[in-house]
PDB file of C-alpha atoms in Angstrom:
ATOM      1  CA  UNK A 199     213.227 105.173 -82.541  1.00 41.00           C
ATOM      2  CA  UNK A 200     212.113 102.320 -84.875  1.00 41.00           C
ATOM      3  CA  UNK A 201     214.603 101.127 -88.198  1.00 41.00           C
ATOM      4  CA  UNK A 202     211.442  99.786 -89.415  1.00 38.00           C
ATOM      5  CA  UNK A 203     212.126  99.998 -93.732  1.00 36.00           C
ATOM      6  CA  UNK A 204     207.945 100.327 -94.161  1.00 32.00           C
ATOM      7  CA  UNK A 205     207.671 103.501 -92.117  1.00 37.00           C
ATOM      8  CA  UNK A 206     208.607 106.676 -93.751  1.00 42.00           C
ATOM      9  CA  UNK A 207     211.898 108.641 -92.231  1.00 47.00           C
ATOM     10  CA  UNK A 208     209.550 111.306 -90.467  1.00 42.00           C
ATOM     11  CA  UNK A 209     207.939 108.570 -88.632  1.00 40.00           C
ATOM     12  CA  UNK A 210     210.622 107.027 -87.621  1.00 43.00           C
ATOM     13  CA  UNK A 211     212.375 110.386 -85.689  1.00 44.00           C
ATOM     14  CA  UNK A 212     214.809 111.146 -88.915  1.00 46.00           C
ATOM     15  CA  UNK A 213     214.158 114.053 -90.101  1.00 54.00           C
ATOM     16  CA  UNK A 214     214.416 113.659 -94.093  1.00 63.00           C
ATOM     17  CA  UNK A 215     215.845 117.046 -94.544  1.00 68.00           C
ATOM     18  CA  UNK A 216     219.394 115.735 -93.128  1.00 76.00           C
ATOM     19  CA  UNK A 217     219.185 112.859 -94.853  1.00 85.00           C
ATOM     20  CA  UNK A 218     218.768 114.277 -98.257  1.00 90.00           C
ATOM     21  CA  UNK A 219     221.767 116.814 -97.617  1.00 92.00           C
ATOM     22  CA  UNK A 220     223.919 114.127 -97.212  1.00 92.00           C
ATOM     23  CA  UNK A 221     222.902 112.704-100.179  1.00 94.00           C
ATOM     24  CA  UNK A 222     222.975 116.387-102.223  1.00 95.00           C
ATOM     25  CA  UNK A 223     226.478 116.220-100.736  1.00 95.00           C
ATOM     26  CA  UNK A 224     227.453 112.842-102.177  1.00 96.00           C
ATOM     27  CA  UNK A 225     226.398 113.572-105.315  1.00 97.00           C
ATOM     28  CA  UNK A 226     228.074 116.874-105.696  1.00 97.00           C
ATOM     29  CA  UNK A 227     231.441 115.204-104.816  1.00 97.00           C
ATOM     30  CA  UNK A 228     230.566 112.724-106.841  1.00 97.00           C
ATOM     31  CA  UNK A 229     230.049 114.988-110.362  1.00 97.00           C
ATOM     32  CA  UNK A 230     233.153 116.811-109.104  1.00 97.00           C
ATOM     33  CA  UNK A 231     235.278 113.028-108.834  1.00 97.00           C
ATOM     34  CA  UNK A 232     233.280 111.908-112.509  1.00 96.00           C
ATOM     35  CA  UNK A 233     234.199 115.326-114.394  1.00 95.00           C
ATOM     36  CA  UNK A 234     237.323 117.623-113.190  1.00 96.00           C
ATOM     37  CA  UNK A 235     239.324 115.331-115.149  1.00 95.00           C
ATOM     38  CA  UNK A 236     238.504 117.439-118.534  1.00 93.00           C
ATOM     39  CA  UNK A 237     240.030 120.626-117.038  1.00 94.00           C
ATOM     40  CA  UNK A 238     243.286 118.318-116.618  1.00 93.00           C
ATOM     41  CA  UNK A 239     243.630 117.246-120.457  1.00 90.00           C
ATOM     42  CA  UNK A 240     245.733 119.746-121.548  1.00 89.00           C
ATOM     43  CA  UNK A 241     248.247 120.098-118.802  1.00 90.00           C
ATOM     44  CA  UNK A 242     248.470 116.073-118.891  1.00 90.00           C
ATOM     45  CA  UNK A 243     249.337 116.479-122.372  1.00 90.00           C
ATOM     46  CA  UNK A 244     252.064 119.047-122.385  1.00 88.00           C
ATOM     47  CA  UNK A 245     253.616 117.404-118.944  1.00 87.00           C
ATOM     48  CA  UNK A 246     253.217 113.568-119.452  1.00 88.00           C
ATOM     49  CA  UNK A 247     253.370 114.424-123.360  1.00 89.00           C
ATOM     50  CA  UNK A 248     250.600 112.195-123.772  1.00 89.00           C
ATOM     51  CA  UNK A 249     248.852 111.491-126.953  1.00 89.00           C
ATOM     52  CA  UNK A 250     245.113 112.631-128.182  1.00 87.00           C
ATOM     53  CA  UNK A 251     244.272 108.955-128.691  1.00 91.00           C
ATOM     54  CA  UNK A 252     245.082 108.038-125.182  1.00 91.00           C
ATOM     55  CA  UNK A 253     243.443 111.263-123.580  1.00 89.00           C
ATOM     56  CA  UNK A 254     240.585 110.088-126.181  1.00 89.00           C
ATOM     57  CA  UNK A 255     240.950 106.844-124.506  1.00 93.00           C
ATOM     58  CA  UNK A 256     240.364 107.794-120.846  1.00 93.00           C
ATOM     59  CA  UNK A 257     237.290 108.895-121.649  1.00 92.00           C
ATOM     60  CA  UNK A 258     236.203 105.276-122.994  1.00 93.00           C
ATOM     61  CA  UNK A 259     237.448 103.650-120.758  1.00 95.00           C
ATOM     62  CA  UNK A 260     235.074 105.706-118.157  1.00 96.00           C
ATOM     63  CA  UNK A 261     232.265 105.172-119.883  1.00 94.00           C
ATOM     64  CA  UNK A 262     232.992 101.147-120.076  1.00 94.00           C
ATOM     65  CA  UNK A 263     233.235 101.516-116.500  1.00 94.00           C
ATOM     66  CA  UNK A 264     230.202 103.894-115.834  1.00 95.00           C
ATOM     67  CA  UNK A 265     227.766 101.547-117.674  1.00 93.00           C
ATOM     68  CA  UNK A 266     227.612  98.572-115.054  1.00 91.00           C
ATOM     69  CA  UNK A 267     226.969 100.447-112.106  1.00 90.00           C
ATOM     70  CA  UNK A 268     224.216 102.683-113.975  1.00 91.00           C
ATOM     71  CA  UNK A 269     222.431  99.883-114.937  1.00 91.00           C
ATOM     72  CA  UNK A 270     222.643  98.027-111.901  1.00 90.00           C
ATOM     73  CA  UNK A 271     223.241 100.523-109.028  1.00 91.00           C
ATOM     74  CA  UNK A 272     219.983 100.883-108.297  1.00 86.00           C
ATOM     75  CA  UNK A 273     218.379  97.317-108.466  1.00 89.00           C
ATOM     76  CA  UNK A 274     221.649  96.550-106.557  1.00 93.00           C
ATOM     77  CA  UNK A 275     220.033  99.432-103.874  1.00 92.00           C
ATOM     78  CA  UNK A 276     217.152  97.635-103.836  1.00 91.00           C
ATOM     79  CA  UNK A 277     218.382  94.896-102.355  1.00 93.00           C
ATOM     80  CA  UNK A 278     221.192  95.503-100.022  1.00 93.00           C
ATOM     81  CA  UNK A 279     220.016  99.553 -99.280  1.00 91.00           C
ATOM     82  CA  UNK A 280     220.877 102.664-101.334  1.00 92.00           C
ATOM     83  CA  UNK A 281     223.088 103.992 -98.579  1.00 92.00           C
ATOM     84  CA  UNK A 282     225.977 101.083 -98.605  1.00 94.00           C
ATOM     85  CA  UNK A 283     225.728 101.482-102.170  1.00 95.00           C
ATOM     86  CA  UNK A 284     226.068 105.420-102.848  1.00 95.00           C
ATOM     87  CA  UNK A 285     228.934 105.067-100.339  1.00 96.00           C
ATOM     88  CA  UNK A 286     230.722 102.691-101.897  1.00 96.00           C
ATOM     89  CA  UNK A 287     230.237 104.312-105.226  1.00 96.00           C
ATOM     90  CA  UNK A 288     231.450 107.721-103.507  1.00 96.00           C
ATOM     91  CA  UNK A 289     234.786 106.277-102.473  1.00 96.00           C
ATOM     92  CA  UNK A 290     235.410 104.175-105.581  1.00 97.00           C
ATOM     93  CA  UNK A 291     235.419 107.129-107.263  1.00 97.00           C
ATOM     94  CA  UNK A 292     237.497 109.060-105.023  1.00 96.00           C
ATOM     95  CA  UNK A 293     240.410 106.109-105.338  1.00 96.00           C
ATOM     96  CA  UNK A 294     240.253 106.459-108.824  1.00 97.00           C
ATOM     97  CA  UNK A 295     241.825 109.872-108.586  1.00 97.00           C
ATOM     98  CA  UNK A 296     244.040 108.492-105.967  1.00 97.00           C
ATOM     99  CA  UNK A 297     245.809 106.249-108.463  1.00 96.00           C
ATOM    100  CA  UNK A 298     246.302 109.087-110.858  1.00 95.00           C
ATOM    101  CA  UNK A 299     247.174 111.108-108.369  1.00 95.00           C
ATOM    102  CA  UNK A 300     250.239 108.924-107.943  1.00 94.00           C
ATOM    103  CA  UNK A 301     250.770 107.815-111.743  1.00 92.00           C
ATOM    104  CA  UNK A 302     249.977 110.243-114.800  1.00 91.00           C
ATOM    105  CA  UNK A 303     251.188 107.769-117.402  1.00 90.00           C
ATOM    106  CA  UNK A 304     248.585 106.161-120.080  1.00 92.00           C
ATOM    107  CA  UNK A 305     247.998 102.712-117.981  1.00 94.00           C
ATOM    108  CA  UNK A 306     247.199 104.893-114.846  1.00 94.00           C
ATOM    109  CA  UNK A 307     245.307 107.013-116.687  1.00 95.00           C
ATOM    110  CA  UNK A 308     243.352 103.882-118.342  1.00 96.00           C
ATOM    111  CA  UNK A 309     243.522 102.547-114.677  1.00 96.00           C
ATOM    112  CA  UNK A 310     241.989 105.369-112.495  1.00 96.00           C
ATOM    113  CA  UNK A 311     239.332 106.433-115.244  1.00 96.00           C
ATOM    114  CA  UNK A 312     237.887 103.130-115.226  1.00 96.00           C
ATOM    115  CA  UNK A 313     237.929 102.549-111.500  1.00 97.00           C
ATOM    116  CA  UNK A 314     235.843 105.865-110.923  1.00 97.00           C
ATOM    117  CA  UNK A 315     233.647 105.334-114.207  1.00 97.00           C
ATOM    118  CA  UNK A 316     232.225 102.318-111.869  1.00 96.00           C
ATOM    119  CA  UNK A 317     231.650 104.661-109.005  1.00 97.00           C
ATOM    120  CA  UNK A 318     230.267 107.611-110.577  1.00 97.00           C
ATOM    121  CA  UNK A 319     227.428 104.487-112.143  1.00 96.00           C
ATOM    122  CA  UNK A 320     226.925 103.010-108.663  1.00 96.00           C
ATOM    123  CA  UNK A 321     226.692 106.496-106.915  1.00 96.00           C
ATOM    124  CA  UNK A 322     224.826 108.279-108.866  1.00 96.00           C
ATOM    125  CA  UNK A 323     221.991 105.055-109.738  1.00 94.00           C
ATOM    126  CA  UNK A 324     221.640 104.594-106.134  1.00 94.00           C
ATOM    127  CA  UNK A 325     222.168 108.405-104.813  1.00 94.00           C
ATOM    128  CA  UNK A 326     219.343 109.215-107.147  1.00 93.00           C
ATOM    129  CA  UNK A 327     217.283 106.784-106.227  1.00 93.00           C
ATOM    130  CA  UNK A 328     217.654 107.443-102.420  1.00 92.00           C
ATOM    131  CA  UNK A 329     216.803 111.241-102.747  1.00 93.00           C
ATOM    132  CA  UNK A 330     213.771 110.644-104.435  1.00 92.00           C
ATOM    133  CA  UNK A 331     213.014 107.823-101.547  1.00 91.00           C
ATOM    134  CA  UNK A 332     213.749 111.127 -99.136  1.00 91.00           C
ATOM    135  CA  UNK A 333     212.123 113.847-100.963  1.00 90.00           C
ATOM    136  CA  UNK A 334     210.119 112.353-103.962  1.00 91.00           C
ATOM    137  CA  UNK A 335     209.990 114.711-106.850  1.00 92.00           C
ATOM    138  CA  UNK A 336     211.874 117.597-105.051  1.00 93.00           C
ATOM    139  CA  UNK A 337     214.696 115.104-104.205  1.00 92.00           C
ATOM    140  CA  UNK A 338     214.345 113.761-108.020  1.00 93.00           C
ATOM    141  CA  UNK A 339     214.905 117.318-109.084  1.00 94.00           C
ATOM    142  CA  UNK A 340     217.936 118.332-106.991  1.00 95.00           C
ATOM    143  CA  UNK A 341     219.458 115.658-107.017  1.00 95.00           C
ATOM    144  CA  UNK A 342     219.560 116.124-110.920  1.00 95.00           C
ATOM    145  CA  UNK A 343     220.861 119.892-110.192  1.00 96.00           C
ATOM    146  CA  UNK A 344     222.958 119.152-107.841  1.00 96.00           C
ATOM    147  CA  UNK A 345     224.712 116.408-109.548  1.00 96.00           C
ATOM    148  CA  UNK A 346     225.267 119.042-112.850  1.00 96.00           C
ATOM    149  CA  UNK A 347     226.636 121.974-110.587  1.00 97.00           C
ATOM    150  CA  UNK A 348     229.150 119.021-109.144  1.00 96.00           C
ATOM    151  CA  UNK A 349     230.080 118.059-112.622  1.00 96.00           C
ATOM    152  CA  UNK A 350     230.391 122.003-113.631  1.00 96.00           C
ATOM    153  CA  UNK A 351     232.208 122.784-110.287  1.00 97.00           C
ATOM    154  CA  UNK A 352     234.967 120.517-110.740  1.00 96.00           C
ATOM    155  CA  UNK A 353     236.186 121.028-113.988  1.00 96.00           C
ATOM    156  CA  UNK A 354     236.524 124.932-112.684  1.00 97.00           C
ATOM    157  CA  UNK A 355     238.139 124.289-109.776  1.00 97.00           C
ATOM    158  CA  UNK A 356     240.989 121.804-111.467  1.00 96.00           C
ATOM    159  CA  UNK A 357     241.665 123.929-114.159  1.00 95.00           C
ATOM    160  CA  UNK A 358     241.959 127.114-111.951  1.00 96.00           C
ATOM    161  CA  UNK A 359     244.343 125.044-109.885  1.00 95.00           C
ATOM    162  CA  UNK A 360     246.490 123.617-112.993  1.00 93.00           C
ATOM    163  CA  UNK A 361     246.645 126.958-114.788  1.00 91.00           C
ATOM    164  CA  UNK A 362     247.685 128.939-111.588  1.00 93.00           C
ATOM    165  CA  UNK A 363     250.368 126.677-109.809  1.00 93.00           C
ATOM    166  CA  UNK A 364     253.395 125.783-110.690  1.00 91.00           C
ATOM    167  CA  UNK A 365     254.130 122.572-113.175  1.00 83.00           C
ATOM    168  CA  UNK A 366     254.499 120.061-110.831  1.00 87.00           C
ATOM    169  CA  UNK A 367     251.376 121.052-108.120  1.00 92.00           C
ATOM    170  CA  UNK A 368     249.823 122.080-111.314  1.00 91.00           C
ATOM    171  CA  UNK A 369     249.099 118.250-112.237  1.00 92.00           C
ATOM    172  CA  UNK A 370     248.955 116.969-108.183  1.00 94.00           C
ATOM    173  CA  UNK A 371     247.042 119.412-106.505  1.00 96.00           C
ATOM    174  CA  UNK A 372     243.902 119.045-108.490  1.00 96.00           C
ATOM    175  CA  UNK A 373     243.591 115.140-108.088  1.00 97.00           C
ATOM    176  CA  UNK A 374     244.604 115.732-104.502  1.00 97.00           C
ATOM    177  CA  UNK A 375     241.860 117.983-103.755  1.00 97.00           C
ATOM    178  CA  UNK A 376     239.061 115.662-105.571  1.00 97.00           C
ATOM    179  CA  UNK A 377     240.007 113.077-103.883  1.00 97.00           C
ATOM    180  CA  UNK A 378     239.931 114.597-100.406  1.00 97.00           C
ATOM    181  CA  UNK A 379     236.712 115.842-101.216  1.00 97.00           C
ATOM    182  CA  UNK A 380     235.398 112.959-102.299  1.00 96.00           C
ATOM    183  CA  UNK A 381     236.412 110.917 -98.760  1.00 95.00           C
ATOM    184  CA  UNK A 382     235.892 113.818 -96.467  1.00 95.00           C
ATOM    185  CA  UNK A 383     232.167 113.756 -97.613  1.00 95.00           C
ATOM    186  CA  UNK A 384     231.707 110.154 -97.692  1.00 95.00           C
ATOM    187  CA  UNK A 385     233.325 110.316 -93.842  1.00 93.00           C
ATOM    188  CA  UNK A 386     230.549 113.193 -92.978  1.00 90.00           C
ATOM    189  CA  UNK A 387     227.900 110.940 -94.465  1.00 88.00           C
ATOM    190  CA  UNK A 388     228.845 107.532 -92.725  1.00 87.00           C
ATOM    191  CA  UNK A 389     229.237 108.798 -89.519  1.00 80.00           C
ATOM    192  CA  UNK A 390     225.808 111.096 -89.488  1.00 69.00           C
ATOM    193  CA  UNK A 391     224.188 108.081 -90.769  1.00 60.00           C
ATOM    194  CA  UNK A 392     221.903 109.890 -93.728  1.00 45.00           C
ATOM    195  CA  UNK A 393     218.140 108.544 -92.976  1.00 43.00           C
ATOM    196  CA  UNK A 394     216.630 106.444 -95.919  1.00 43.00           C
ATOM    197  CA  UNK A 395     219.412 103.624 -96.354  1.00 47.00           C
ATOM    198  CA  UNK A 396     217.289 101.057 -95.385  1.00 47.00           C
ATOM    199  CA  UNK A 397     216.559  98.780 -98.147  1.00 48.00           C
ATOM    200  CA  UNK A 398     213.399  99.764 -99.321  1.00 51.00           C
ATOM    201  CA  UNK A 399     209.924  97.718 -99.036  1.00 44.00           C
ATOM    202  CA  UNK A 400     207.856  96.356-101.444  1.00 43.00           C
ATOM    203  CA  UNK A 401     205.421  98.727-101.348  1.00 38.00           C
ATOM    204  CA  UNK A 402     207.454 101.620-100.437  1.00 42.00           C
ATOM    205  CA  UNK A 403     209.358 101.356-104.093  1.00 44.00           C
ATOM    206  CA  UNK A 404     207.425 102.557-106.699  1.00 40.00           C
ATOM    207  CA  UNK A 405     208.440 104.208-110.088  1.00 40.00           C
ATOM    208  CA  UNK A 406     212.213 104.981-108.446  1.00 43.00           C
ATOM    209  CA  UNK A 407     214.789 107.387-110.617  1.00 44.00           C
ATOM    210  CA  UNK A 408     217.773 106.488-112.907  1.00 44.00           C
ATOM    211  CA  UNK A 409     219.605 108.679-114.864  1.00 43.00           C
ATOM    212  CA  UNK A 410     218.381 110.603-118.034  1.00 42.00           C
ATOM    213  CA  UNK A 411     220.993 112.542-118.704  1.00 37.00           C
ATOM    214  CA  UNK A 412     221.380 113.606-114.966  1.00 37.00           C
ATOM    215  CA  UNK A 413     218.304 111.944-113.364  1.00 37.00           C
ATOM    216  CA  UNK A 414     215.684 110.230-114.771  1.00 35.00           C
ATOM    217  CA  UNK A 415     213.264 107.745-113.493  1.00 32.00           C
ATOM    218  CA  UNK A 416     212.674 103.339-113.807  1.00 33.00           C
ATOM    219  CA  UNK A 417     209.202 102.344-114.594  1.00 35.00           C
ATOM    220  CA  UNK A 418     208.162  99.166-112.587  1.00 35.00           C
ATOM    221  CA  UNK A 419     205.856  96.415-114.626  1.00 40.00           C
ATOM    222  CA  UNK A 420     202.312  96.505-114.129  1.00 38.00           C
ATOM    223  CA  UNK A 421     202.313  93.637-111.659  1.00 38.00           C
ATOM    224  CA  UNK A 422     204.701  95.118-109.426  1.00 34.00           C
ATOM    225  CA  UNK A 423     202.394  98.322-109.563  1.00 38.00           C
ATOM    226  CA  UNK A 424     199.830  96.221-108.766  1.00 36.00           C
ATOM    227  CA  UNK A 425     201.049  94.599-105.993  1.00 38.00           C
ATOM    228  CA  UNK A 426     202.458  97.866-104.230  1.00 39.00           C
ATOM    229  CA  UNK A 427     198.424  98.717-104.522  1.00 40.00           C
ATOM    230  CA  UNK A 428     197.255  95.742-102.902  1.00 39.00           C
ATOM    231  CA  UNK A 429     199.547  96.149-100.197  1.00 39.00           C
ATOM    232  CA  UNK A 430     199.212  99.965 -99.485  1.00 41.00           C
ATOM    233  CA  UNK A 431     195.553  98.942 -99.492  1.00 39.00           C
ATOM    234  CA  UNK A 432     195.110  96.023 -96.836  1.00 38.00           C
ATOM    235  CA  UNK A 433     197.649  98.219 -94.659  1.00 40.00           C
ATOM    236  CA  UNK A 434     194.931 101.200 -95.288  1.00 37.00           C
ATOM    237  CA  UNK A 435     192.457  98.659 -93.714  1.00 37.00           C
ATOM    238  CA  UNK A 436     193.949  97.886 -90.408  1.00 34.00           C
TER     239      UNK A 436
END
């Protein structure tokens, strides 16, 4: 079996479908890790007796973090490969709710929200990227659903757990859970080794997607166009 990047995954004995699960998976865990925090707000109010302008707060803080790694997740994919990337994204994230696992208080709050605000950007740049390498516009589209249900699914689940058990497992528990989640599936995806982390070619690029909302897609100069034509078309020769 060949790791050459300019051969598609089917050619190269990978079959695609795997691939993309893994990366359906990552992204799931990774809307869970980006969003159950919201479910959390009021019982970190009432037990850490936390203000609104620092709960406010956390949620700048995120999106001071999430900004970097959006805009340059996926160029950075380009380069170095989207797996390495979405992984490292993944499990950023996940330690993010490790530290406020540990600490509730308004610097670990500040701490952790900015920490996974850079891996929800790097992950989800990259992780949509790669499932639209694995299953073009079908990968493009669930990646975009799957990535929403994650960021529905998490909230649910955190605030079921925080309403239902007692004070103190009420604020742990959640965070504990995300952040198992998060590491269990980046664990499942390193070791099955997801097909389409190569760095991508040239001419295998193309128009790749960023987010728009969810997902939504870069659109490469005219010379880059160009040159993915020309060399799709003297490989079309031999």
């Amino acid at each position: 079996m060949t790791n050459d990047p300019d051969i598609p995954a089917s050619r190269r004995g990978v079959p695609p479908a795997s691939g993309l699960a893994a990366v359906l998976l990552l992204l799931f865990a990774t809307g869970w890790a980006a969003n159950h925090f919201t479910a959390m707000l009021p019982a970190l109010r009432v037990a850490e007796r936390l203000s609104s302008a620092v709960l406010d707060g956390a949620f700048g803080v995120y999106a001071l973090g999430l900004l970097p790694g959006l805009l340059g997740g996926g160029g950075l994919s380009d380069r170095v490969g989207r797996r390495p990337v979405v992984l490292i994204g993944a499990t950023t994230a996940g330690s993010g709710n490790l530290i406020m696992l540990f600490t509730h208080g308004a610097a670990g709050i500040f701490v952790g929200r900015t920490v996974v605000g850079v891996g929800v950007g790097l992950a989800v740049s990259a992780g949509t990227a790669w499932a639209a390498d694995l299953g073009g516009k079908r990968g493009t589209t669930l990646s975009g659903a799957i990535l929403t249900i994650g960021f529905a699914a998490g909230p649910v689940v955190s605030g079921l757990l925080a309403q239902f058990l007692p004070a103190g497992p009420g604020l742990t528990v959640p965070f504990a859970v995300t952040v198992v989640l998060s590491l269990a599936v980046v664990a499942a995806a390193a070791r099955a080794g997801a097909a389409g982390g190569v760095r991508p070619s040239p001419s295998s690029r193309g128009p790749g997607p960023m987010m728009r909302g969810a997902a939504s897609a870069w659109r490469w100069p005219p010379r880059y166009r160009w040159r993915c034509g020309c060399s799709r078309a003297s490989r079309s020769r031999w």
